[in-house]
Amino acid sequence: MIYHQWVADPSDALREMHRVLRPGGTLFVDVPAYESLTSPHDEAVMTARRFTAPALRSLVESCGFEVLRVTHWNTLLFPAVWAARRLKLMPSGRDFETTEPVAGGRNAVLDAAMRLEAALLQRVRLPFGVSIHCVARKTAKV
C-alpha cells in the first residue's frame, strides 16, 4: 500500500505500521519495481511510485525495522512486461477489469510460472522482477 496515490509519504505509513506492530512483529511489504516500468496500468490502479530494492530496504530500515529479506519477484514475467511497456503494447490502463476467466491456457501458464517462482524464492533471492518483496521485523527504536 505504500506505493498508492493516497499515501502521501511512505515513511509516515511505515512509521505507523511500526507503531502498531507488537515488539518482534513481522512486516511484509510488496511494491512495484522500477520507475521505467511505469505504464497507464499504474495510473488505473493508483500507483504513485515504484521502488528499487536498495531504496525499499533503506526506507524500511529508516522507519525502525530490521530488514530480514528483500527480493524481487514476478521475475519470470519480467521480459514480457518490460517488452509490453517499452513497446506500448498495452496502451489502456484498464486491462484488468474483466471478471470472467480468460479462455485458453494463459491462466494455467501464468499459474505454473508463479508456482515455479514461489519454489525458487524458497531457495534464492531473485535479482530483478516486476515487483519487490520485503520482510522486516519491528525493532525497539524508531
mmCIF file of N, CA and C in Angstrom:
data_model
loop_
_atom_site.group_PDB
_atom_site.id
_atom_site.type_symbol
_atom_site.label_atom_id
_atom_site.label_comp_id
_atom_site.label_asym_id
_atom_site.label_seq_id
_atom_site.Cartn_x
_atom_site.Cartn_y
_atom_site.Cartn_z
ATOM 1 N N MET A 1 0.806 -1.183 0.000
ATOM 2 C CA MET A 1 0.000 0.000 0.000
ATOM 3 C C MET A 1 0.855 1.256 0.000
ATOM 4 N N ILE A 2 2.106 1.187 0.356
ATOM 5 C CA ILE A 2 2.933 2.398 0.446
ATOM 6 C C ILE A 2 3.222 3.002 -0.918
ATOM 7 N N TYR A 3 2.838 2.314 -1.987
ATOM 8 C CA TYR A 3 3.076 2.824 -3.330
ATOM 9 C C TYR A 3 1.859 3.539 -3.911
ATOM 10 N N HIS A 4 0.734 3.512 -3.221
ATOM 11 C CA HIS A 4 -0.504 4.075 -3.771
ATOM 12 C C HIS A 4 -0.562 5.596 -3.684
ATOM 13 N N GLN A 5 -1.397 6.183 -4.536
ATOM 14 C CA GLN A 5 -1.551 7.628 -4.598
ATOM 15 C C GLN A 5 -2.058 8.231 -3.299
ATOM 16 N N TRP A 6 -2.876 7.497 -2.548
ATOM 17 C CA TRP A 6 -3.439 8.083 -1.333
ATOM 18 C C TRP A 6 -2.448 8.080 -0.170
ATOM 19 N N VAL A 7 -1.270 7.517 -0.354
ATOM 20 C CA VAL A 7 -0.220 7.557 0.672
ATOM 21 C C VAL A 7 0.738 8.680 0.287
ATOM 22 N N ALA A 8 0.606 9.816 0.979
ATOM 23 C CA ALA A 8 1.422 10.981 0.631
ATOM 24 C C ALA A 8 2.901 10.730 0.897
ATOM 25 N N ASP A 9 3.203 10.093 2.012
ATOM 26 C CA ASP A 9 4.595 9.844 2.387
ATOM 27 C C ASP A 9 4.735 8.407 2.886
ATOM 28 N N PRO A 10 5.410 7.547 2.126
ATOM 29 C CA PRO A 10 5.570 6.152 2.559
ATOM 30 C C PRO A 10 6.240 6.022 3.927
ATOM 31 N N SER A 11 7.113 6.960 4.273
ATOM 32 C CA SER A 11 7.766 6.919 5.592
ATOM 33 C C SER A 11 6.742 7.040 6.709
ATOM 34 N N ASP A 12 5.787 7.936 6.552
ATOM 35 C CA ASP A 12 4.742 8.089 7.563
ATOM 36 C C ASP A 12 3.951 6.790 7.717
ATOM 37 N N ALA A 13 3.614 6.174 6.598
ATOM 38 C CA ALA A 13 2.848 4.928 6.645
ATOM 39 C C ALA A 13 3.645 3.824 7.339
ATOM 40 N N LEU A 14 4.919 3.711 7.008
ATOM 41 C CA LEU A 14 5.750 2.667 7.628
ATOM 42 C C LEU A 14 5.976 2.929 9.118
ATOM 43 N N ARG A 15 6.131 4.187 9.494
ATOM 44 C CA ARG A 15 6.280 4.502 10.927
ATOM 45 C C ARG A 15 5.012 4.142 11.699
ATOM 46 N N GLU A 16 3.849 4.347 11.072
ATOM 47 C CA GLU A 16 2.595 3.957 11.721
ATOM 48 C C GLU A 16 2.507 2.435 11.837
ATOM 49 N N MET A 17 2.938 1.714 10.812
ATOM 50 C CA MET A 17 2.966 0.252 10.896
ATOM 51 C C MET A 17 3.901 -0.192 12.019
ATOM 52 N N HIS A 18 5.039 0.477 12.142
ATOM 53 C CA HIS A 18 5.981 0.170 13.220
ATOM 54 C C HIS A 18 5.325 0.413 14.581
ATOM 55 N N ARG A 19 4.585 1.512 14.696
ATOM 56 C CA ARG A 19 3.934 1.852 15.965
ATOM 57 C C ARG A 19 2.926 0.788 16.384
ATOM 58 N N VAL A 20 2.135 0.278 15.441
ATOM 59 C CA VAL A 20 1.054 -0.643 15.812
ATOM 60 C C VAL A 20 1.480 -2.107 15.875
ATOM 61 N N LEU A 21 2.628 -2.445 15.313
ATOM 62 C CA LEU A 21 3.112 -3.832 15.403
ATOM 63 C C LEU A 21 3.622 -4.123 16.811
ATOM 64 N N ARG A 22 3.410 -5.319 17.265
ATOM 65 C CA ARG A 22 3.955 -5.706 18.569
ATOM 66 C C ARG A 22 5.467 -5.837 18.456
ATOM 67 N N PRO A 23 6.184 -5.729 19.563
ATOM 68 C CA PRO A 23 7.641 -5.923 19.517
ATOM 69 C C PRO A 23 7.982 -7.284 18.896
ATOM 70 N N GLY A 24 8.891 -7.281 17.956
ATOM 71 C CA GLY A 24 9.258 -8.508 17.262
ATOM 72 C C GLY A 24 8.305 -8.877 16.141
ATOM 73 N N GLY A 25 7.254 -8.074 15.924
ATOM 74 C CA GLY A 25 6.273 -8.348 14.877
ATOM 75 C C GLY A 25 6.897 -8.287 13.491
ATOM 76 N N THR A 26 6.280 -8.978 12.564
ATOM 77 C CA THR A 26 6.815 -9.077 11.209
ATOM 78 C C THR A 26 6.013 -8.216 10.248
ATOM 79 N N LEU A 27 6.735 -7.496 9.408
ATOM 80 C CA LEU A 27 6.164 -6.656 8.367
ATOM 81 C C LEU A 27 6.431 -7.314 7.023
ATOM 82 N N PHE A 28 5.401 -7.409 6.190
ATOM 83 C CA PHE A 28 5.541 -7.896 4.824
ATOM 84 C C PHE A 28 5.130 -6.757 3.900
ATOM 85 N N VAL A 29 6.000 -6.413 2.955
ATOM 86 C CA VAL A 29 5.726 -5.328 2.023
ATOM 87 C C VAL A 29 5.975 -5.837 0.609
ATOM 88 N N ASP A 30 5.007 -5.621 -0.266
ATOM 89 C CA ASP A 30 5.170 -5.906 -1.687
ATOM 90 C C ASP A 30 4.895 -4.619 -2.447
ATOM 91 N N VAL A 31 5.836 -4.243 -3.307
ATOM 92 C CA VAL A 31 5.717 -2.996 -4.066
ATOM 93 C C VAL A 31 6.108 -3.231 -5.512
ATOM 94 N N PRO A 32 5.648 -2.364 -6.407
ATOM 95 C CA PRO A 32 6.080 -2.450 -7.799
ATOM 96 C C PRO A 32 7.524 -1.964 -7.940
ATOM 97 N N ALA A 33 8.244 -2.563 -8.874
ATOM 98 C CA ALA A 33 9.663 -2.245 -9.077
ATOM 99 C C ALA A 33 9.859 -1.390 -10.320
ATOM 100 N N TYR A 34 10.911 -0.609 -10.280
ATOM 101 C CA TYR A 34 11.459 0.122 -11.431
ATOM 102 C C TYR A 34 10.514 1.164 -12.029
ATOM 103 N N GLU A 35 10.877 2.418 -11.853
ATOM 104 C CA GLU A 35 10.127 3.523 -12.460
ATOM 105 C C GLU A 35 10.002 3.347 -13.970
ATOM 106 N N SER A 36 10.990 2.720 -14.579
ATOM 107 C CA SER A 36 10.965 2.543 -16.035
ATOM 108 C C SER A 36 9.825 1.636 -16.498
ATOM 109 N N LEU A 37 9.186 0.922 -15.582
ATOM 110 C CA LEU A 37 8.052 0.064 -15.932
ATOM 111 C C LEU A 37 6.708 0.774 -15.776
ATOM 112 N N THR A 38 6.743 2.049 -15.424
ATOM 113 C CA THR A 38 5.501 2.799 -15.258
ATOM 114 C C THR A 38 4.710 2.790 -16.565
ATOM 115 N N SER A 39 3.394 2.580 -16.436
ATOM 116 C CA SER A 39 2.523 2.487 -17.613
ATOM 117 C C SER A 39 1.138 3.026 -17.257
ATOM 118 N N PRO A 40 0.253 3.098 -18.216
ATOM 119 C CA PRO A 40 -1.128 3.504 -17.915
ATOM 120 C C PRO A 40 -1.797 2.602 -16.873
ATOM 121 N N HIS A 41 -1.370 1.371 -16.788
ATOM 122 C CA HIS A 41 -1.910 0.464 -15.765
ATOM 123 C C HIS A 41 -1.659 1.018 -14.371
ATOM 124 N N ASP A 42 -0.476 1.618 -14.143
ATOM 125 C CA ASP A 42 -0.166 2.194 -12.829
ATOM 126 C C ASP A 42 -1.167 3.284 -12.462
ATOM 127 N N GLU A 43 -1.472 4.125 -13.420
ATOM 128 C CA GLU A 43 -2.449 5.194 -13.169
ATOM 129 C C GLU A 43 -3.819 4.601 -12.861
ATOM 130 N N ALA A 44 -4.207 3.574 -13.596
ATOM 131 C CA ALA A 44 -5.518 2.959 -13.404
ATOM 132 C C ALA A 44 -5.666 2.330 -12.022
ATOM 133 N N VAL A 45 -4.577 1.780 -11.480
ATOM 134 C CA VAL A 45 -4.644 1.141 -10.162
ATOM 135 C C VAL A 45 -4.081 2.048 -9.064
ATOM 136 N N MET A 46 -3.889 3.320 -9.401
ATOM 137 C CA MET A 46 -3.478 4.370 -8.470
ATOM 138 C C MET A 46 -2.087 4.147 -7.874
ATOM 139 N N THR A 47 -1.169 3.647 -8.685
ATOM 140 C CA THR A 47 0.223 3.521 -8.254
ATOM 141 C C THR A 47 0.894 4.875 -8.398
ATOM 142 N N ALA A 48 1.440 5.375 -7.306
ATOM 143 C CA ALA A 48 2.100 6.687 -7.317
ATOM 144 C C ALA A 48 3.610 6.565 -7.440
ATOM 145 N N ARG A 49 4.160 5.420 -7.040
ATOM 146 C CA ARG A 49 5.615 5.288 -7.044
ATOM 147 C C ARG A 49 6.013 3.830 -7.202
ATOM 148 N N ARG A 50 7.166 3.639 -7.793
ATOM 149 C CA ARG A 50 7.798 2.329 -7.924
ATOM 150 C C ARG A 50 9.137 2.416 -7.214
ATOM 151 N N PHE A 51 9.672 1.299 -6.816
ATOM 152 C CA PHE A 51 10.870 1.264 -5.974
ATOM 153 C C PHE A 51 11.989 0.456 -6.615
ATOM 154 N N THR A 52 13.186 0.659 -6.107
ATOM 155 C CA THR A 52 14.291 -0.268 -6.331
ATOM 156 C C THR A 52 14.470 -1.027 -5.026
ATOM 157 N N ALA A 53 15.108 -2.175 -5.084
ATOM 158 C CA ALA A 53 15.317 -2.958 -3.865
ATOM 159 C C ALA A 53 16.141 -2.193 -2.830
ATOM 160 N N PRO A 54 17.268 -1.546 -3.211
ATOM 161 C CA PRO A 54 18.033 -0.786 -2.212
ATOM 162 C C PRO A 54 17.230 0.361 -1.598
ATOM 163 N N ALA A 55 16.420 1.047 -2.405
ATOM 164 C CA ALA A 55 15.620 2.157 -1.877
ATOM 165 C C ALA A 55 14.566 1.646 -0.898
ATOM 166 N N LEU A 56 13.934 0.516 -1.213
ATOM 167 C CA LEU A 56 12.936 -0.047 -0.300
ATOM 168 C C LEU A 56 13.592 -0.473 1.001
ATOM 169 N N ARG A 57 14.728 -1.143 0.918
ATOM 170 C CA ARG A 57 15.453 -1.559 2.119
ATOM 171 C C ARG A 57 15.768 -0.345 2.995
ATOM 172 N N SER A 58 16.316 0.690 2.396
ATOM 173 C CA SER A 58 16.687 1.892 3.128
ATOM 174 C C SER A 58 15.468 2.540 3.789
ATOM 175 N N LEU A 59 14.378 2.631 3.064
ATOM 176 C CA LEU A 59 13.157 3.227 3.595
ATOM 177 C C LEU A 59 12.633 2.441 4.796
ATOM 178 N N VAL A 60 12.556 1.136 4.661
ATOM 179 C CA VAL A 60 12.039 0.281 5.733
ATOM 180 C C VAL A 60 12.955 0.372 6.966
ATOM 181 N N GLU A 61 14.261 0.336 6.753
ATOM 182 C CA GLU A 61 15.200 0.448 7.879
ATOM 183 C C GLU A 61 15.103 1.813 8.555
ATOM 184 N N SER A 62 14.919 2.869 7.787
ATOM 185 C CA SER A 62 14.843 4.212 8.363
ATOM 186 C C SER A 62 13.606 4.401 9.231
ATOM 187 N N CYS A 63 12.643 3.513 9.110
ATOM 188 C CA CYS A 63 11.415 3.596 9.899
ATOM 189 C C CYS A 63 11.434 2.650 11.093
ATOM 190 N N GLY A 64 12.612 2.130 11.430
ATOM 191 C CA GLY A 64 12.770 1.355 12.652
ATOM 192 C C GLY A 64 12.673 -0.147 12.516
ATOM 193 N N PHE A 65 12.663 -0.654 11.301
ATOM 194 C CA PHE A 65 12.567 -2.094 11.095
ATOM 195 C C PHE A 65 13.935 -2.686 10.792
ATOM 196 N N GLU A 66 14.110 -3.931 11.177
ATOM 197 C CA GLU A 66 15.273 -4.717 10.779
ATOM 198 C C GLU A 66 14.853 -5.531 9.557
ATOM 199 N N VAL A 67 15.476 -5.276 8.433
ATOM 200 C CA VAL A 67 15.130 -5.992 7.211
ATOM 201 C C VAL A 67 15.711 -7.399 7.269
ATOM 202 N N LEU A 68 14.859 -8.381 7.093
ATOM 203 C CA LEU A 68 15.276 -9.781 7.108
ATOM 204 C C LEU A 68 15.525 -10.297 5.695
ATOM 205 N N ARG A 69 14.746 -9.779 4.733
ATOM 206 C CA ARG A 69 14.892 -10.252 3.357
ATOM 207 C C ARG A 69 14.275 -9.250 2.388
ATOM 208 N N VAL A 70 14.979 -9.013 1.318
ATOM 209 C CA VAL A 70 14.453 -8.234 0.196
ATOM 210 C C VAL A 70 14.763 -9.029 -1.061
ATOM 211 N N THR A 71 13.760 -9.257 -1.875
ATOM 212 C CA THR A 71 13.959 -9.964 -3.128
ATOM 213 C C THR A 71 12.945 -9.472 -4.156
ATOM 214 N N HIS A 72 13.330 -9.554 -5.379
ATOM 215 C CA HIS A 72 12.368 -9.292 -6.449
ATOM 216 C C HIS A 72 11.501 -10.527 -6.627
ATOM 217 N N TRP A 73 10.381 -10.349 -7.274
ATOM 218 C CA TRP A 73 9.540 -11.460 -7.698
ATOM 219 C C TRP A 73 8.809 -11.033 -8.960
ATOM 220 N N ASN A 74 8.007 -11.879 -9.514
ATOM 221 C CA ASN A 74 7.476 -11.698 -10.866
ATOM 222 C C ASN A 74 8.632 -11.574 -11.855
ATOM 223 N N THR A 75 9.668 -12.341 -11.591
ATOM 224 C CA THR A 75 10.863 -12.346 -12.427
ATOM 225 C C THR A 75 10.612 -13.042 -13.758
ATOM 226 N N LEU A 76 9.906 -14.148 -13.735
ATOM 227 C CA LEU A 76 9.657 -14.886 -14.967
ATOM 228 C C LEU A 76 8.790 -14.094 -15.943
ATOM 229 N N LEU A 77 7.959 -13.194 -15.411
ATOM 230 C CA LEU A 77 7.108 -12.366 -16.262
ATOM 231 C C LEU A 77 7.800 -11.077 -16.702
ATOM 232 N N PHE A 78 8.947 -10.775 -16.109
ATOM 233 C CA PHE A 78 9.616 -9.510 -16.374
ATOM 234 C C PHE A 78 9.877 -9.248 -17.857
ATOM 235 N N PRO A 79 10.422 -10.197 -18.612
ATOM 236 C CA PRO A 79 10.684 -9.891 -20.033
ATOM 237 C C PRO A 79 9.429 -9.487 -20.802
ATOM 238 N N ALA A 80 8.337 -10.175 -20.565
ATOM 239 C CA ALA A 80 7.088 -9.851 -21.268
ATOM 240 C C ALA A 80 6.548 -8.491 -20.824
ATOM 241 N N VAL A 81 6.585 -8.220 -19.530
ATOM 242 C CA VAL A 81 6.096 -6.932 -19.022
ATOM 243 C C VAL A 81 6.978 -5.803 -19.536
ATOM 244 N N TRP A 82 8.279 -6.006 -19.470
ATOM 245 C CA TRP A 82 9.215 -4.972 -19.948
ATOM 246 C C TRP A 82 8.958 -4.665 -21.426
ATOM 247 N N ALA A 83 8.840 -5.704 -22.245
ATOM 248 C CA ALA A 83 8.613 -5.503 -23.679
ATOM 249 C C ALA A 83 7.267 -4.818 -23.935
ATOM 250 N N ALA A 84 6.234 -5.258 -23.236
ATOM 251 C CA ALA A 84 4.911 -4.658 -23.428
ATOM 252 C C ALA A 84 4.915 -3.179 -23.057
ATOM 253 N N ARG A 85 5.599 -2.855 -21.987
ATOM 254 C CA ARG A 85 5.625 -1.453 -21.550
ATOM 255 C C ARG A 85 6.536 -0.604 -22.428
ATOM 256 N N ARG A 86 7.663 -1.132 -22.833
ATOM 257 C CA ARG A 86 8.598 -0.389 -23.689
ATOM 258 C C ARG A 86 8.015 -0.160 -25.076
ATOM 259 N N LEU A 87 7.334 -1.170 -25.590
ATOM 260 C CA LEU A 87 6.766 -1.079 -26.930
ATOM 261 C C LEU A 87 5.332 -0.542 -26.920
ATOM 262 N N LYS A 88 4.855 -0.212 -25.716
ATOM 263 C CA LYS A 88 3.498 0.324 -25.540
ATOM 264 C C LYS A 88 2.447 -0.582 -26.185
ATOM 265 N N LEU A 89 2.561 -1.869 -25.896
ATOM 266 C CA LEU A 89 1.627 -2.845 -26.449
ATOM 267 C C LEU A 89 0.291 -2.860 -25.715
ATOM 268 N N MET A 90 0.269 -2.272 -24.502
ATOM 269 C CA MET A 90 -0.964 -2.213 -23.721
ATOM 270 C C MET A 90 -1.257 -0.750 -23.391
ATOM 271 N N PRO A 91 -1.747 0.027 -24.366
ATOM 272 C CA PRO A 91 -1.943 1.456 -24.130
ATOM 273 C C PRO A 91 -3.019 1.766 -23.092
ATOM 274 N N SER A 92 -3.991 0.899 -22.907
ATOM 275 C CA SER A 92 -5.049 1.143 -21.936
ATOM 276 C C SER A 92 -4.620 0.649 -20.572
ATOM 277 N N GLY A 93 -4.939 1.425 -19.547
ATOM 278 C CA GLY A 93 -4.656 1.007 -18.186
ATOM 279 C C GLY A 93 -5.725 0.099 -17.634
ATOM 280 N N ARG A 94 -6.786 -0.094 -18.381
ATOM 281 C CA ARG A 94 -7.928 -0.857 -17.900
ATOM 282 C C ARG A 94 -7.875 -2.304 -18.340
ATOM 283 N N ASP A 95 -6.692 -2.883 -18.404
ATOM 284 C CA ASP A 95 -6.533 -4.252 -18.865
ATOM 285 C C ASP A 95 -6.916 -5.285 -17.814
ATOM 286 N N PHE A 96 -7.289 -4.846 -16.623
ATOM 287 C CA PHE A 96 -7.534 -5.759 -15.520
ATOM 288 C C PHE A 96 -9.011 -5.868 -15.160
ATOM 289 N N GLU A 97 -9.911 -5.240 -15.888
ATOM 290 C CA GLU A 97 -11.296 -5.124 -15.460
ATOM 291 C C GLU A 97 -12.144 -6.363 -15.675
ATOM 292 N N THR A 98 -11.714 -7.271 -16.495
ATOM 293 C CA THR A 98 -12.538 -8.441 -16.750
ATOM 294 C C THR A 98 -12.716 -9.258 -15.468
ATOM 295 N N THR A 99 -13.917 -9.741 -15.269
ATOM 296 C CA THR A 99 -14.191 -10.591 -14.108
ATOM 297 C C THR A 99 -14.382 -12.039 -14.532
ATOM 298 N N GLU A 100 -14.345 -12.279 -15.817
ATOM 299 C CA GLU A 100 -14.500 -13.628 -16.340
ATOM 300 C C GLU A 100 -13.124 -14.245 -16.571
ATOM 301 N N PRO A 101 -12.991 -15.541 -16.325
ATOM 302 C CA PRO A 101 -11.711 -16.195 -16.618
ATOM 303 C C PRO A 101 -11.360 -16.062 -18.095
ATOM 304 N N VAL A 102 -10.103 -15.905 -18.366
ATOM 305 C CA VAL A 102 -9.633 -15.805 -19.750
ATOM 306 C C VAL A 102 -9.647 -17.196 -20.356
ATOM 307 N N ALA A 103 -10.237 -17.312 -21.530
ATOM 308 C CA ALA A 103 -10.310 -18.614 -22.204
ATOM 309 C C ALA A 103 -8.920 -19.057 -22.641
ATOM 310 N N GLY A 104 -8.724 -20.346 -22.738
ATOM 311 C CA GLY A 104 -7.438 -20.868 -23.198
ATOM 312 C C GLY A 104 -6.510 -21.184 -22.037
ATOM 313 N N GLY A 105 -5.248 -21.375 -22.391
ATOM 314 C CA GLY A 105 -4.285 -21.830 -21.400
ATOM 315 C C GLY A 105 -3.474 -20.748 -20.715
ATOM 316 N N ARG A 106 -3.793 -19.454 -20.973
ATOM 317 C CA ARG A 106 -2.977 -18.392 -20.366
ATOM 318 C C ARG A 106 -2.949 -18.454 -18.851
ATOM 319 N N ASN A 107 -4.099 -18.668 -18.207
ATOM 320 C CA ASN A 107 -4.115 -18.728 -16.750
ATOM 321 C C ASN A 107 -3.275 -19.890 -16.243
ATOM 322 N N ALA A 108 -3.338 -21.022 -16.912
ATOM 323 C CA ALA A 108 -2.553 -22.188 -16.495
ATOM 324 C C ALA A 108 -1.063 -21.914 -16.628
ATOM 325 N N VAL A 109 -0.662 -21.238 -17.697
ATOM 326 C CA VAL A 109 0.751 -20.910 -17.896
ATOM 327 C C VAL A 109 1.217 -19.929 -16.822
ATOM 328 N N LEU A 110 0.417 -18.896 -16.558
ATOM 329 C CA LEU A 110 0.779 -17.923 -15.529
ATOM 330 C C LEU A 110 0.818 -18.570 -14.146
ATOM 331 N N ASP A 111 -0.131 -19.445 -13.873
ATOM 332 C CA ASP A 111 -0.152 -20.146 -12.594
ATOM 333 C C ASP A 111 1.097 -21.011 -12.439
ATOM 334 N N ALA A 112 1.481 -21.711 -13.478
ATOM 335 C CA ALA A 112 2.691 -22.546 -13.427
ATOM 336 C C ALA A 112 3.933 -21.685 -13.206
ATOM 337 N N ALA A 113 3.993 -20.539 -13.868
ATOM 338 C CA ALA A 113 5.138 -19.639 -13.690
ATOM 339 C C ALA A 113 5.215 -19.145 -12.254
ATOM 340 N N MET A 114 4.082 -18.792 -11.670
ATOM 341 C CA MET A 114 4.074 -18.303 -10.287
ATOM 342 C C MET A 114 4.449 -19.413 -9.303
ATOM 343 N N ARG A 115 4.000 -20.629 -9.564
ATOM 344 C CA ARG A 115 4.366 -21.754 -8.689
ATOM 345 C C ARG A 115 5.867 -22.050 -8.769
ATOM 346 N N LEU A 116 6.420 -22.007 -9.965
ATOM 347 C CA LEU A 116 7.856 -22.214 -10.135
ATOM 348 C C LEU A 116 8.634 -21.131 -9.406
ATOM 349 N N GLU A 117 8.201 -19.902 -9.576
ATOM 350 C CA GLU A 117 8.893 -18.802 -8.910
ATOM 351 C C GLU A 117 8.781 -18.908 -7.391
ATOM 352 N N ALA A 118 7.633 -19.304 -6.881
ATOM 353 C CA ALA A 118 7.471 -19.480 -5.435
ATOM 354 C C ALA A 118 8.448 -20.529 -4.908
ATOM 355 N N ALA A 119 8.642 -21.592 -5.660
ATOM 356 C CA ALA A 119 9.616 -22.618 -5.253
ATOM 357 C C ALA A 119 11.040 -22.060 -5.282
ATOM 358 N N LEU A 120 11.362 -21.279 -6.310
ATOM 359 C CA LEU A 120 12.690 -20.659 -6.385
ATOM 360 C C LEU A 120 12.935 -19.709 -5.220
ATOM 361 N N LEU A 121 11.916 -18.930 -4.868
ATOM 362 C CA LEU A 121 12.062 -17.945 -3.799
ATOM 363 C C LEU A 121 12.343 -18.576 -2.442
ATOM 364 N N GLN A 122 12.008 -19.829 -2.275
ATOM 365 C CA GLN A 122 12.324 -20.518 -1.023
ATOM 366 C C GLN A 122 13.814 -20.809 -0.914
ATOM 367 N N ARG A 123 14.516 -20.764 -2.036
ATOM 368 C CA ARG A 123 15.943 -21.123 -2.060
ATOM 369 C C ARG A 123 16.876 -19.959 -2.355
ATOM 370 N N VAL A 124 16.412 -18.999 -3.168
ATOM 371 C CA VAL A 124 17.294 -17.913 -3.616
ATOM 372 C C VAL A 124 16.553 -16.579 -3.625
ATOM 373 N N ARG A 125 17.340 -15.520 -3.657
ATOM 374 C CA ARG A 125 16.793 -14.180 -3.910
ATOM 375 C C ARG A 125 16.867 -13.946 -5.404
ATOM 376 N N LEU A 126 15.826 -13.360 -5.949
ATOM 377 C CA LEU A 126 15.805 -13.099 -7.381
ATOM 378 C C LEU A 126 16.337 -11.690 -7.647
ATOM 379 N N PRO A 127 17.222 -11.528 -8.624
ATOM 380 C CA PRO A 127 17.931 -10.256 -8.806
ATOM 381 C C PRO A 127 17.129 -9.157 -9.502
ATOM 382 N N PHE A 128 16.029 -9.485 -10.142
ATOM 383 C CA PHE A 128 15.198 -8.490 -10.811
ATOM 384 C C PHE A 128 13.796 -9.061 -10.935
ATOM 385 N N GLY A 129 12.844 -8.194 -11.182
ATOM 386 C CA GLY A 129 11.467 -8.625 -11.349
ATOM 387 C C GLY A 129 10.556 -7.429 -11.438
ATOM 388 N N VAL A 130 9.296 -7.675 -11.671
ATOM 389 C CA VAL A 130 8.312 -6.624 -11.787
ATOM 390 C C VAL A 130 7.958 -6.070 -10.408
ATOM 391 N N SER A 131 8.146 -6.873 -9.373
ATOM 392 C CA SER A 131 7.784 -6.499 -8.008
ATOM 393 C C SER A 131 8.938 -6.770 -7.050
ATOM 394 N N ILE A 132 8.833 -6.171 -5.865
ATOM 395 C CA ILE A 132 9.826 -6.380 -4.807
ATOM 396 C C ILE A 132 9.092 -6.803 -3.547
ATOM 397 N N HIS A 133 9.631 -7.782 -2.866
ATOM 398 C CA HIS A 133 9.072 -8.293 -1.609
ATOM 399 C C HIS A 133 10.078 -8.034 -0.498
ATOM 400 N N CYS A 134 9.602 -7.497 0.604
ATOM 401 C CA CYS A 134 10.461 -7.219 1.758
ATOM 402 C C CYS A 134 9.820 -7.801 3.007
ATOM 403 N N VAL A 135 10.623 -8.484 3.812
ATOM 404 C CA VAL A 135 10.201 -8.992 5.109
ATOM 405 C C VAL A 135 11.086 -8.306 6.141
ATOM 406 N N ALA A 136 10.458 -7.719 7.156
ATOM 407 C CA ALA A 136 11.207 -6.993 8.180
ATOM 408 C C ALA A 136 10.595 -7.268 9.550
ATOM 409 N N ARG A 137 11.378 -6.980 10.591
ATOM 410 C CA ARG A 137 10.948 -7.198 11.971
ATOM 411 C C ARG A 137 10.969 -5.870 12.703
ATOM 412 N N LYS A 138 9.985 -5.674 13.571
ATOM 413 C CA LYS A 138 9.945 -4.466 14.379
ATOM 414 C C LYS A 138 11.060 -4.502 15.413
ATOM 415 N N THR A 139 11.834 -3.455 15.432
ATOM 416 C CA THR A 139 12.859 -3.302 16.468
ATOM 417 C C THR A 139 12.367 -2.273 17.474
ATOM 418 N N ALA A 140 13.106 -2.083 18.543
ATOM 419 C CA ALA A 140 12.670 -1.184 19.624
ATOM 420 C C ALA A 140 12.734 0.285 19.242
ATOM 421 N N LYS A 141 13.691 0.669 18.403
ATOM 422 C CA LYS A 141 13.872 2.097 18.093
ATOM 423 C C LYS A 141 13.066 2.512 16.860
ATOM 424 N N VAL A 142 12.854 3.805 16.719
ATOM 425 C CA VAL A 142 12.206 4.362 15.522
ATOM 426 C C VAL A 142 13.168 5.313 14.871
#
